[in-house]
Coordinates of C-alpha atoms and ligand atoms in Angstrom, one line a residue:
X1377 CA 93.7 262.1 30.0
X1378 CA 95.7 259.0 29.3
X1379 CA 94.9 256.0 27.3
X1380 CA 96.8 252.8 27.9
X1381 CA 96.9 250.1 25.2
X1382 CA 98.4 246.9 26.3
X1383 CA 98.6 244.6 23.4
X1384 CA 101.7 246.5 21.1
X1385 CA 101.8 248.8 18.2
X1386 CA 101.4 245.4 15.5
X1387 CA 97.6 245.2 16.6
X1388 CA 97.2 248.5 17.4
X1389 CA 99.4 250.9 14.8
X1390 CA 100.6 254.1 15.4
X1391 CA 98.6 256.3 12.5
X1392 CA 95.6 254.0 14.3
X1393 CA 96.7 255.7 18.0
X1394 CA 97.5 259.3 16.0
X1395 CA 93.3 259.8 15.9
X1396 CA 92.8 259.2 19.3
X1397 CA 96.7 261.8 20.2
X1398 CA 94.3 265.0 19.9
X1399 CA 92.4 263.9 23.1
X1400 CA 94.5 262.5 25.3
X1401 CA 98.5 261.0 25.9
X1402 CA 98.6 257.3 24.0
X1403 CA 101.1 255.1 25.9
X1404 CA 101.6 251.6 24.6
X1405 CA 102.7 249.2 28.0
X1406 CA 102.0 246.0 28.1
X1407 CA 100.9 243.8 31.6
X1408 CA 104.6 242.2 31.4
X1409 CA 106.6 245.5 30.8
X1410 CA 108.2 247.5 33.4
X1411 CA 106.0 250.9 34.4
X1412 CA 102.6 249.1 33.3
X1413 CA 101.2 249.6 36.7
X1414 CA 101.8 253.5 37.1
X1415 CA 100.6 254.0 33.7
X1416 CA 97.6 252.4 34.8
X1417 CA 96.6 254.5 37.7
X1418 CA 96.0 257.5 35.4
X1419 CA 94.3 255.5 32.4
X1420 CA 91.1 256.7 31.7
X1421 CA 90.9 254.5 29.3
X1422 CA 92.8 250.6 28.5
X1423 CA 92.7 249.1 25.0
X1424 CA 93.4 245.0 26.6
X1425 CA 94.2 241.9 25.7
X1426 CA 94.0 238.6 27.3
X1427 CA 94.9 240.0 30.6
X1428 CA 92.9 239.1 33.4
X1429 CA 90.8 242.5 34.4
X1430 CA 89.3 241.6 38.0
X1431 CA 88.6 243.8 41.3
X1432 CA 92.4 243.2 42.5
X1433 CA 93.1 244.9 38.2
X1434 CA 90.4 247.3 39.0
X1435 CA 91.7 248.8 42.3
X1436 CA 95.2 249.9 40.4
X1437 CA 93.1 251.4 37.8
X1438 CA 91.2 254.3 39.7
X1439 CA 90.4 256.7 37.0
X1440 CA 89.5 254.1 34.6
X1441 CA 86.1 254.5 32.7
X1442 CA 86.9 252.2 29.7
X1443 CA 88.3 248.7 28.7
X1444 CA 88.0 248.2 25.5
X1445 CA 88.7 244.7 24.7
X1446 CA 91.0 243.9 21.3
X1447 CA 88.6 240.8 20.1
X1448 CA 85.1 239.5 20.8
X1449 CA 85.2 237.0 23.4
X1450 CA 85.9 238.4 27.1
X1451 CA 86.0 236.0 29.3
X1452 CA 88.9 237.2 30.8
X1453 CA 87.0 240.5 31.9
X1454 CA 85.0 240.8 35.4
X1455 CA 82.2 242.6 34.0
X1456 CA 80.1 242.7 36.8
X1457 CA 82.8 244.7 38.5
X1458 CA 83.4 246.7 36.2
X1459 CA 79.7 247.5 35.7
X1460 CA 79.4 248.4 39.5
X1461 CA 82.2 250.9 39.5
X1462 CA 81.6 252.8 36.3
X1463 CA 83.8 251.6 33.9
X1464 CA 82.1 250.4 30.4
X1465 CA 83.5 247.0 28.9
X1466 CA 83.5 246.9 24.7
X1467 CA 84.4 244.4 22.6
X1468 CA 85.2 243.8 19.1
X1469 CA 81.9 242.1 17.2
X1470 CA 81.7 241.0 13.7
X1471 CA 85.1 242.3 12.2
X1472 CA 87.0 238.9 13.1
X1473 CA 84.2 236.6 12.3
X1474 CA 85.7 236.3 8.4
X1475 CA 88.9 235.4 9.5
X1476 CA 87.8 232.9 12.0
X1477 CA 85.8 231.2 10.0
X1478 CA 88.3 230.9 7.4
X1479 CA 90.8 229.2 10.3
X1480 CA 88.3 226.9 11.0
X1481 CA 87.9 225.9 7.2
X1482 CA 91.8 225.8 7.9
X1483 CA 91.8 223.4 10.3
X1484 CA 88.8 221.1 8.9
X1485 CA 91.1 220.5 5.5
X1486 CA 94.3 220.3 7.0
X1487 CA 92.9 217.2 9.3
X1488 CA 90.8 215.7 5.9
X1489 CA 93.7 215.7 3.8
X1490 CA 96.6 215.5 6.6
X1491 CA 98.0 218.5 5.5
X1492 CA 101.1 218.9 8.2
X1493 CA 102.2 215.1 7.5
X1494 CA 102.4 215.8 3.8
X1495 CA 104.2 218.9 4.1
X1496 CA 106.9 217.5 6.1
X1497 CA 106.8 214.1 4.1
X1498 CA 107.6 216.3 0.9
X1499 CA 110.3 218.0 2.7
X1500 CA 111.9 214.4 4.3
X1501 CA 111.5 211.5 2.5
X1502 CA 108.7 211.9 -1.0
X1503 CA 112.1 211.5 -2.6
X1504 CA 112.8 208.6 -1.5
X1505 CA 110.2 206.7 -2.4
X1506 CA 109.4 203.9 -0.2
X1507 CA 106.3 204.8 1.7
X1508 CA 103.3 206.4 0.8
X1509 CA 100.8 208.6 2.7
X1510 CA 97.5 207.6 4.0
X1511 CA 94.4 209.0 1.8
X1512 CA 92.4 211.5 3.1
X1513 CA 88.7 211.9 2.6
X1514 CA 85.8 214.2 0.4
X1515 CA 84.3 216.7 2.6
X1516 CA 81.1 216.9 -0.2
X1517 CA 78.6 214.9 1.6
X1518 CA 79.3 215.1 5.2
X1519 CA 77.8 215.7 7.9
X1520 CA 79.0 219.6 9.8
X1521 CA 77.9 220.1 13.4
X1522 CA 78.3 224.2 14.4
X1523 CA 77.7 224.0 18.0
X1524 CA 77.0 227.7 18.4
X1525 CA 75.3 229.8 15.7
X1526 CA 76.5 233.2 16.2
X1527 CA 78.5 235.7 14.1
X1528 CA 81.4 233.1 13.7
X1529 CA 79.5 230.0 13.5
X1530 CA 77.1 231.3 10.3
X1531 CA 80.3 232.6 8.5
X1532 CA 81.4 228.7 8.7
X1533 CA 77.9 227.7 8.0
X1534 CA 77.7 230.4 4.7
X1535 CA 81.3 228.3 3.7
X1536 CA 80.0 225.2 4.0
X1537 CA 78.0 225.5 1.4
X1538 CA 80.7 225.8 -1.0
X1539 CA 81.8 222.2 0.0
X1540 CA 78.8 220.9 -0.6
X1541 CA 78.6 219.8 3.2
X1542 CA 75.1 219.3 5.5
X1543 CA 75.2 221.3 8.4
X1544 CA 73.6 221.1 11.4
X1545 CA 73.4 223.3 14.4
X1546 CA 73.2 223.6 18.1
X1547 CA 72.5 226.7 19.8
X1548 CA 70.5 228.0 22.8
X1549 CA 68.6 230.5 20.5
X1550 CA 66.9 228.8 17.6
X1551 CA 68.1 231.0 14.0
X1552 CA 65.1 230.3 11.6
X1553 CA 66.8 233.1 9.5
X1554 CA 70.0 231.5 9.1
X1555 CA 68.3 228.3 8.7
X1556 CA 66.9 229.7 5.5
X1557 CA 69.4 231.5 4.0
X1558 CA 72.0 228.7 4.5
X1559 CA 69.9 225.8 4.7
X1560 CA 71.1 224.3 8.1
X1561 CA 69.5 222.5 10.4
X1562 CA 69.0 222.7 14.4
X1563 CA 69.8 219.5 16.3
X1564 CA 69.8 219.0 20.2
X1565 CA 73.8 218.6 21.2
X1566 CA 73.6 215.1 21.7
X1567 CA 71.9 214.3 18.3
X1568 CA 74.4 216.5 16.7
X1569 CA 77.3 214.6 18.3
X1570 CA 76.1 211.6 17.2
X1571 CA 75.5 212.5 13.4
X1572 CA 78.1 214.8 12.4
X1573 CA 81.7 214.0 10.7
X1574 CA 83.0 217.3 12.0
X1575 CA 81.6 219.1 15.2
X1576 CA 83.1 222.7 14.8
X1577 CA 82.6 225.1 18.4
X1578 CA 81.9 228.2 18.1
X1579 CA 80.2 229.3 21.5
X1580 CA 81.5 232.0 24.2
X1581 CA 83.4 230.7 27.3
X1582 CA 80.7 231.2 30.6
X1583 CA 79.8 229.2 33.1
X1584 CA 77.3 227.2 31.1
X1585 CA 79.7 226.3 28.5
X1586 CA 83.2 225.6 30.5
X1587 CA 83.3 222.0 29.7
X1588 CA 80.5 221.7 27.6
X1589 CA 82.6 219.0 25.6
X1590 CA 84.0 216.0 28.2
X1591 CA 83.9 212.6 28.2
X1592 CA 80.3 211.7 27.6
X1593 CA 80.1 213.9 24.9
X1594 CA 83.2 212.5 23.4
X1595 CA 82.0 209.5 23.6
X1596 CA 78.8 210.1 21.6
X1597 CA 81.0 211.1 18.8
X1598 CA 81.4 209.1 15.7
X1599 CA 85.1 207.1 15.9
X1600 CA 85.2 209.1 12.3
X1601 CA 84.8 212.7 13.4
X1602 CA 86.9 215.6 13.9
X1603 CA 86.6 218.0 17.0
X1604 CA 87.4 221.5 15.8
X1605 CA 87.9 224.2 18.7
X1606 CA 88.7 228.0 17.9
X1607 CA 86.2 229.2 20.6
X1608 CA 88.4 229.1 23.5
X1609 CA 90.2 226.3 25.4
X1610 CA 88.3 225.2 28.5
X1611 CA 84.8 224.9 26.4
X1612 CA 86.3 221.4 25.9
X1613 CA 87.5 218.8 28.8
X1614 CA 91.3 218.8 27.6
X1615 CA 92.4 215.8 29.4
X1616 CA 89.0 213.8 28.6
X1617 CA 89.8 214.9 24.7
X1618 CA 93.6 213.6 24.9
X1619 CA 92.3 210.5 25.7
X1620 CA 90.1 210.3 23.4
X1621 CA 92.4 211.1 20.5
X1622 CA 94.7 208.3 22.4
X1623 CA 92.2 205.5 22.6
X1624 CA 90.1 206.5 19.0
X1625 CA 87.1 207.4 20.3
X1626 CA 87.3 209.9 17.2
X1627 CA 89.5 210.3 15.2
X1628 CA 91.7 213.7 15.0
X1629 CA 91.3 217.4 16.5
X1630 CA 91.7 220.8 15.1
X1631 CA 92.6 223.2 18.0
X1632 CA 93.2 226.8 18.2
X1633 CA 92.7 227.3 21.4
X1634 CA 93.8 225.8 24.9
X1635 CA 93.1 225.3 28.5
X1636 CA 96.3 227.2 29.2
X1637 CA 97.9 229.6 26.9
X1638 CA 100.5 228.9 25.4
X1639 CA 100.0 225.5 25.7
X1640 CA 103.1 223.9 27.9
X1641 CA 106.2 222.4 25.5
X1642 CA 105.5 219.3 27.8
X1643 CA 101.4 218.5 27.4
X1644 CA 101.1 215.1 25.7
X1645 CA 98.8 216.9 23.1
X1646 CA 101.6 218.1 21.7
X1647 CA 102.6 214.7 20.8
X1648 CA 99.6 213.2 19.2
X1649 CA 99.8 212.4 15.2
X1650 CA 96.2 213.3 14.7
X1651 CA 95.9 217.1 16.0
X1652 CA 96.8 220.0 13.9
X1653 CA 97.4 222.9 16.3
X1654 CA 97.3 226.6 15.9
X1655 CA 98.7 229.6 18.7
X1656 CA 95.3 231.2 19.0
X1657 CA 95.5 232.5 15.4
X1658 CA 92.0 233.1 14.6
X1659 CA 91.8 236.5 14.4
X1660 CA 94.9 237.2 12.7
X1661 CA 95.0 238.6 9.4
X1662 CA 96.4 242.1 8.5
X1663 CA 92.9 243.2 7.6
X1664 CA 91.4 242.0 10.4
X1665 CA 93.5 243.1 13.2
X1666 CA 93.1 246.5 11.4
X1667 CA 89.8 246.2 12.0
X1668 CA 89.8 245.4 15.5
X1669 CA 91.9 248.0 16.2
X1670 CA 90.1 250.9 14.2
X1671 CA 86.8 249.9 16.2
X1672 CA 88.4 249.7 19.6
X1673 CA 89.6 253.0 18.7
X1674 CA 85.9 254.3 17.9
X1675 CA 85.1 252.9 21.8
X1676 CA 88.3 254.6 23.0
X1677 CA 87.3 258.1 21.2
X1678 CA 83.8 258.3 22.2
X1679 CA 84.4 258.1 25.9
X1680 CA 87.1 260.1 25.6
X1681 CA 84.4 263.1 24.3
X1682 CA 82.0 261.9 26.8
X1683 CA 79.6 259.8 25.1
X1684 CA 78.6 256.0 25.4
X1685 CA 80.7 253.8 23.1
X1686 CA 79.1 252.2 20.1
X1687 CA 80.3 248.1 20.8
X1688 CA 79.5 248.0 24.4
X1689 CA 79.4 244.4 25.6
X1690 CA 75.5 242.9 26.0
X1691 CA 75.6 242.5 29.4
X1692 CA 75.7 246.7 29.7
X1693 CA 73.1 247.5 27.3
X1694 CA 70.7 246.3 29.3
X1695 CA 68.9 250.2 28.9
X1696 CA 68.3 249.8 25.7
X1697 CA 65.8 248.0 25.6
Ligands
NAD476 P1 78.4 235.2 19.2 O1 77.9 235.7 20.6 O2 78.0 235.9 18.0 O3 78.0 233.7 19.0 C1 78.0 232.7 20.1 C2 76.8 231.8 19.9 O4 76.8 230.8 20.9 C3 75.4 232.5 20.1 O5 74.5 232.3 19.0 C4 74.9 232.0 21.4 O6 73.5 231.9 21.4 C5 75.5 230.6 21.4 N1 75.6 229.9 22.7 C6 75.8 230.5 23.9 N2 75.8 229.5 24.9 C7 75.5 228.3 24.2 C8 75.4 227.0 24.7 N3 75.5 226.7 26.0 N4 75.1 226.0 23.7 C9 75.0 226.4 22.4 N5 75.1 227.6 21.9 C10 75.4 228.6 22.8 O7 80.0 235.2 19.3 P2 81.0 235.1 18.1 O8 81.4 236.5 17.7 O9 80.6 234.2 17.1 O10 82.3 234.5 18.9 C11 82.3 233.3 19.5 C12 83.5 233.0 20.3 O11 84.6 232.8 19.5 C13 84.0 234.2 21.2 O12 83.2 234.3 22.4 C14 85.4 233.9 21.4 O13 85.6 233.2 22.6 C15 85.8 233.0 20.3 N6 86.8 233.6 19.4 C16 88.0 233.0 19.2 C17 88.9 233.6 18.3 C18 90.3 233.0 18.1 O14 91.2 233.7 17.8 N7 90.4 231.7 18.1 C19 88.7 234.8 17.7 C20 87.4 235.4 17.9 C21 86.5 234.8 18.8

């Protein structure tokens, strides 16, 4: 049996692959490297990144029964087809949320107190002394808005508390629970645009929530807020976004993530004074992509012994109910 792991021995280390040796050959390919494709007609099993697994990925991959994705969104995964021909779909839940959540704390102070623009003023001209920087502004007393309350967005909502901030919350499943243990507060989208200093998102990418952020929603934001994004790029109307950062409908972004990755050297975005912007960093922390890779592993293993792997993807655990 063969397992195929695409995305490089710094996510996935060797002593990490050495548990999973005793069951089957371990070859580490990834999609750009030459020999990827043979590899993958014998996989039984892929541990996968980013890369696009559809019917055309599926027909190179005859013996495959596993792809086990290396983080928790999968978007980039045809599950359905998967589904139909056998092959279970797992993900990574939970183990990343910490590190997420942090970046998105990340983000949120570096636009407050214009962290980039003093870095590289201390480094260019502090010493000369003629200018000084803008102030910044107290994050105790505003207003959050999580759009999306799930395992990443209540780690930001347990932080918030620290800064003394009010959160509210948008989500399609009401979380009384986390509503008491955090003290936030559910708002429909468009009251939650319209009260909050910072909108954080922290949904999934699917059909419902490609563009779930464009213009009119921009446009109900305060000219004060930040727009935070570490969910994934095309939740948000990029182009509607860039001109709202141009024209001040609010007033800076926070991105990790982008319609097209990585981001082109060329996209006007790039250019604006009041984005901070991050290469899809969320999960990555030492501990955490240990993490992710440890529990892929677990997936990997247990199919590889014939049994049904632990994170399987909601969509197929539909029989356990
Ligand atoms: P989760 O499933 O625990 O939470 C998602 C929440 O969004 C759920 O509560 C769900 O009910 C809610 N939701 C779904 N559709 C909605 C809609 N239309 N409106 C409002 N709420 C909606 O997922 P998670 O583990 O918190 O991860 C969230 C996403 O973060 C992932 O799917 C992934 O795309 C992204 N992510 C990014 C990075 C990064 O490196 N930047 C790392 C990990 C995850």
């Amino acid at each position: 049996m063969r397992v195929l792991i695409s995305i490089g021995e710094r996510n996935f280390p060797r002593d990490v692959a050495e548990g999973l040796e005793a069951l089957a050959e371990v070859i580490y390919l990834s999609a750009r490297e030459k020999g990827y494709w043979e590899a993958l007609r014998e996989a039984v099993a892929l541990v996968a990144g980013g890369e696009r697994i559809d019917e055309e990925f599926l027909d190179r991959a005859p013996r495959l029964r596993l792809v086990a994705r290396f983080g928790v969104g999968y978007d980039n995964v045809d599950v359905e087809a998967c589904t139909r021909r056998g092959v279970y779909v797992t993900h990574t839940p939970g183990v990343l949320s910490g590190a997420v959540a942090d970046l998105t704390w990340g983000l949120i102070l570096s636009l407050a107190r214009g962290l980039p623009g003093a870095d590289r003023f201390v480094r260019e001209r502090w010493a000369q002394g003629l200018e000084r920087l803008p102030f910044g502004f107290d994050l105790e007393g505003k207003t959050l808005g999580i759009i999306g309350l799930g395992r990443i967005g209540a780690e930001v909502a347990r932080r918030a508390q620290g800064f003394g901030v009010r959160v509210l919350y948008h989500d399609v499943v009401r979380k009384p629970e986390l509503e008491e243990a955090y003290g936030v507060e559910y708002a429909p989208l468009e009251e939650l645009l319209r009260a909050s200093d910072i909108v954080s998102i922290h949904v999934p990418l699917l059909p419902s929530t490609e563009r779930l952020i464009g213009e009119r929603e921009l446009r109900m934001m305060k000219p004060t807020a930040l727009l935070i994004n570490t969910s994934r790029g095309r939740v948000i109307d990029q182009r509607a976004l860039l001109k709202a950062l141009r024209e001040g409908w609010i007033k800076g972004a926070g991105l990790d993530v982008y319609e097209e990755e990585p981001i082109p050297l060329d996209d006007p975005l790039l250019r604006l004074e009041n984005v901070v912007l991050t290469p899809h960093i969320g999960s990555a922390t030492r501990e955490t992509r240990r993490r992710m890779a440890e529990a892929c592993a677990l997936n990997v293993k247990a199919v590889l012994e014939g049994r049904r792997p632990p994170n399987l993807v909601p969509e197929q655990r539909i029989d356990d109910r």
